[in-house]
């Protein structure tokens, strides 16, 4: 039969058990990270370039047609899902003739 362990030996055994558990957890976490980065080639956030193409056409002296096109390019290796995009024109000023400003 084994003799009972002293305080120092019992403490060392507990530390060895904790060290083994931490090592196992680190290997599992490292494996998950490696799978995501190198196998699936995914990073946490996508990298996107957004290019706006804006044109206008004078419909009359008072009205212009404004056309805004967006080109979205995924330059990263993360999956980027785009469900919807919104373009807002914040302010439209009326077309005022220059001579009217000096009156």
PDB file of N, CA and C in Angstrom, residues 3-43:
ATOM      1  N   UNK A   3       1.925   4.959   1.063  1.00  0.00           N
ATOM      2  CA  UNK A   3       1.891   5.776   2.272  1.00  0.00           C
ATOM      3  C   UNK A   3       1.147   7.069   1.970  1.00  0.00           C
ATOM      4  N   UNK A   4       0.448   7.625   2.963  1.00  0.00           N
ATOM      5  CA  UNK A   4      -0.242   8.896   2.734  1.00  0.00           C
ATOM      6  C   UNK A   4       0.766   9.986   2.374  1.00  0.00           C
ATOM      7  N   UNK A   5       0.345  10.872   1.495  1.00  0.00           N
ATOM      8  CA  UNK A   5       1.229  11.925   1.006  1.00  0.00           C
ATOM      9  C   UNK A   5       1.257  13.085   1.982  1.00  0.00           C
ATOM     10  N   UNK A   6       2.436  13.669   2.059  1.00  0.00           N
ATOM     11  CA  UNK A   6       2.579  14.827   2.943  1.00  0.00           C
ATOM     12  C   UNK A   6       1.981  16.047   2.265  1.00  0.00           C
ATOM     13  N   UNK A   7       1.952  17.159   2.946  1.00  0.00           N
ATOM     14  CA  UNK A   7       1.358  18.396   2.422  1.00  0.00           C
ATOM     15  C   UNK A   7       2.006  18.854   1.139  1.00  0.00           C
ATOM     16  N   UNK A   8       3.327  18.816   1.059  1.00  0.00           N
ATOM     17  CA  UNK A   8       4.030  19.275  -0.139  1.00  0.00           C
ATOM     18  C   UNK A   8       3.777  18.334  -1.316  1.00  0.00           C
ATOM     19  N   UNK A   9       3.763  17.039  -1.072  1.00  0.00           N
ATOM     20  CA  UNK A   9       3.531  16.077  -2.139  1.00  0.00           C
ATOM     21  C   UNK A   9       2.095  16.174  -2.654  1.00  0.00           C
ATOM     22  N   UNK A  10       1.135  16.366  -1.773  1.00  0.00           N
ATOM     23  CA  UNK A  10      -0.266  16.508  -2.172  1.00  0.00           C
ATOM     24  C   UNK A  10      -0.456  17.787  -2.981  1.00  0.00           C
ATOM     25  N   UNK A  11       0.228  18.862  -2.548  1.00  0.00           N
ATOM     26  CA  UNK A  11       0.134  20.130  -3.279  1.00  0.00           C
ATOM     27  C   UNK A  11       0.724  19.975  -4.675  1.00  0.00           C
ATOM     28  N   UNK A  12       1.887  19.312  -4.781  1.00  0.00           N
ATOM     29  CA  UNK A  12       2.520  19.102  -6.085  1.00  0.00           C
ATOM     30  C   UNK A  12       1.626  18.268  -6.993  1.00  0.00           C
ATOM     31  N   UNK A  13       0.950  17.287  -6.454  1.00  0.00           N
ATOM     32  CA  UNK A  13       0.047  16.462  -7.260  1.00  0.00           C
ATOM     33  C   UNK A  13      -1.129  17.281  -7.780  1.00  0.00           C
ATOM     34  N   UNK A  14      -1.674  18.155  -6.952  1.00  0.00           N
ATOM     35  CA  UNK A  14      -2.780  19.013  -7.381  1.00  0.00           C
ATOM     36  C   UNK A  14      -2.329  19.994  -8.470  1.00  0.00           C
ATOM     37  N   UNK A  15      -1.115  20.555  -8.300  1.00  0.00           N
ATOM     38  CA  UNK A  15      -0.591  21.485  -9.297  1.00  0.00           C
ATOM     39  C   UNK A  15      -0.360  20.759 -10.621  1.00  0.00           C
ATOM     40  N   UNK A  16       0.133  19.523 -10.566  1.00  0.00           N
ATOM     41  CA  UNK A  16       0.341  18.729 -11.782  1.00  0.00           C
ATOM     42  C   UNK A  16      -0.977  18.444 -12.498  1.00  0.00           C
ATOM     43  N   UNK A  17      -2.028  18.160 -11.750  1.00  0.00           N
ATOM     44  CA  UNK A  17      -3.348  17.913 -12.335  1.00  0.00           C
ATOM     45  C   UNK A  17      -3.873  19.193 -13.010  1.00  0.00           C
ATOM     46  N   UNK A  18      -3.748  20.325 -12.320  1.00  0.00           N
ATOM     47  CA  UNK A  18      -4.213  21.609 -12.884  1.00  0.00           C
ATOM     48  C   UNK A  18      -3.415  21.947 -14.135  1.00  0.00           C
ATOM     49  N   UNK A  19      -2.099  21.710 -14.089  1.00  0.00           N
ATOM     50  CA  UNK A  19      -1.262  21.975 -15.249  1.00  0.00           C
ATOM     51  C   UNK A  19      -1.694  21.117 -16.441  1.00  0.00           C
ATOM     52  N   UNK A  20      -2.011  19.886 -16.210  1.00  0.00           N
ATOM     53  CA  UNK A  20      -2.474  19.007 -17.282  1.00  0.00           C
ATOM     54  C   UNK A  20      -3.790  19.488 -17.872  1.00  0.00           C
ATOM     55  N   UNK A  21      -4.720  19.933 -17.020  1.00  0.00           N
ATOM     56  CA  UNK A  21      -6.010  20.430 -17.506  1.00  0.00           C
ATOM     57  C   UNK A  21      -5.845  21.710 -18.315  1.00  0.00           C
ATOM     58  N   UNK A  22      -4.985  22.622 -17.857  1.00  0.00           N
ATOM     59  CA  UNK A  22      -4.747  23.876 -18.582  1.00  0.00           C
ATOM     60  C   UNK A  22      -4.093  23.573 -19.934  1.00  0.00           C
ATOM     61  N   UNK A  23      -3.175  22.615 -19.959  1.00  0.00           N
ATOM     62  CA  UNK A  23      -2.519  22.236 -21.213  1.00  0.00           C
ATOM     63  C   UNK A  23      -3.530  21.663 -22.193  1.00  0.00           C
ATOM     64  N   UNK A  24      -4.417  20.820 -21.736  1.00  0.00           N
ATOM     65  CA  UNK A  24      -5.453  20.247 -22.602  1.00  0.00           C
ATOM     66  C   UNK A  24      -6.366  21.349 -23.146  1.00  0.00           C
ATOM     67  N   UNK A  25      -6.780  22.287 -22.278  1.00  0.00           N
ATOM     68  CA  UNK A  25      -7.642  23.390 -22.720  1.00  0.00           C
ATOM     69  C   UNK A  25      -6.923  24.253 -23.756  1.00  0.00           C
ATOM     70  N   UNK A  26      -5.629  24.520 -23.550  1.00  0.00           N
ATOM     71  CA  UNK A  26      -4.864  25.336 -24.497  1.00  0.00           C
ATOM     72  C   UNK A  26      -4.748  24.639 -25.848  1.00  0.00           C
ATOM     73  N   UNK A  27      -4.543  23.342 -25.838  1.00  0.00           N
ATOM     74  CA  UNK A  27      -4.449  22.592 -27.100  1.00  0.00           C
ATOM     75  C   UNK A  27      -5.783  22.633 -27.844  1.00  0.00           C
ATOM     76  N   UNK A  28      -6.895  22.494 -27.124  1.00  0.00           N
ATOM     77  CA  UNK A  28      -8.223  22.542 -27.763  1.00  0.00           C
ATOM     78  C   UNK A  28      -8.502  23.928 -28.337  1.00  0.00           C
ATOM     79  N   UNK A  29      -8.235  24.979 -27.561  1.00  0.00           N
ATOM     80  CA  UNK A  29      -8.468  26.352 -28.030  1.00  0.00           C
ATOM     81  C   UNK A  29      -7.568  26.663 -29.219  1.00  0.00           C
ATOM     82  N   UNK A  30      -6.307  26.254 -29.152  1.00  0.00           N
ATOM     83  CA  UNK A  30      -5.395  26.470 -30.270  1.00  0.00           C
ATOM     84  C   UNK A  30      -5.828  25.722 -31.516  1.00  0.00           C
ATOM     85  N   UNK A  31      -6.372  24.527 -31.343  1.00  0.00           N
ATOM     86  CA  UNK A  31      -6.867  23.757 -32.487  1.00  0.00           C
ATOM     87  C   UNK A  31      -8.058  24.427 -33.146  1.00  0.00           C
ATOM     88  N   UNK A  32      -8.975  24.955 -32.354  1.00  0.00           N
ATOM     89  CA  UNK A  32     -10.143  25.661 -32.901  1.00  0.00           C
ATOM     90  C   UNK A  32      -9.693  26.911 -33.652  1.00  0.00           C
ATOM     91  N   UNK A  33      -8.774  27.686 -33.067  1.00  0.00           N
ATOM     92  CA  UNK A  33      -8.273  28.897 -33.717  1.00  0.00           C
ATOM     93  C   UNK A  33      -7.568  28.548 -35.025  1.00  0.00           C
ATOM     94  N   UNK A  34      -6.731  27.528 -35.011  1.00  0.00           N
ATOM     95  CA  UNK A  34      -6.011  27.112 -36.220  1.00  0.00           C
ATOM     96  C   UNK A  34      -6.982  26.675 -37.303  1.00  0.00           C
ATOM     97  N   UNK A  35      -8.010  25.941 -36.947  1.00  0.00           N
ATOM     98  CA  UNK A  35      -9.013  25.500 -37.917  1.00  0.00           C
ATOM     99  C   UNK A  35      -9.697  26.708 -38.563  1.00  0.00           C
ATOM    100  N   UNK A  36     -10.104  27.674 -37.744  1.00  0.00           N
ATOM    101  CA  UNK A  36     -10.806  28.846 -38.274  1.00  0.00           C
ATOM    102  C   UNK A  36      -9.909  29.703 -39.159  1.00  0.00           C
ATOM    103  N   UNK A  37      -8.651  29.887 -38.782  1.00  0.00           N
ATOM    104  CA  UNK A  37      -7.778  30.796 -39.519  1.00  0.00           C
ATOM    105  C   UNK A  37      -7.188  30.134 -40.759  1.00  0.00           C
ATOM    106  N   UNK A  38      -6.711  28.904 -40.634  1.00  0.00           N
ATOM    107  CA  UNK A  38      -5.965  28.299 -41.731  1.00  0.00           C
ATOM    108  C   UNK A  38      -6.784  27.315 -42.571  1.00  0.00           C
ATOM    109  N   UNK A  39      -7.720  26.617 -41.989  1.00  0.00           N
ATOM    110  CA  UNK A  39      -8.524  25.658 -42.751  1.00  0.00           C
ATOM    111  C   UNK A  39      -9.711  26.371 -43.395  1.00  0.00           C
ATOM    112  N   UNK A  40     -10.514  27.055 -42.601  1.00  0.00           N
ATOM    113  CA  UNK A  40     -11.658  27.787 -43.149  1.00  0.00           C
ATOM    114  C   UNK A  40     -11.234  29.130 -43.738  1.00  0.00           C
ATOM    115  N   UNK A  41     -10.011  29.560 -43.411  1.00  0.00           N
ATOM    116  CA  UNK A  41      -9.467  30.844 -43.841  1.00  0.00           C
ATOM    117  C   UNK A  41     -10.412  31.984 -43.503  1.00  0.00           C
ATOM    118  N   UNK A  42     -10.830  32.028 -42.285  1.00  0.00           N
ATOM    119  CA  UNK A  42     -11.726  33.079 -41.816  1.00  0.00           C
ATOM    120  C   UNK A  42     -11.048  33.869 -40.711  1.00  0.00           C
ATOM    121  N   UNK A  43     -11.197  35.162 -40.780  1.00  0.00           N
ATOM    122  CA  UNK A  43     -10.781  36.040 -39.702  1.00  0.00           C
ATOM    123  C   UNK A  43     -12.048  36.489 -38.994  1.00  0.00           C
TER     124      UNK A  43
END
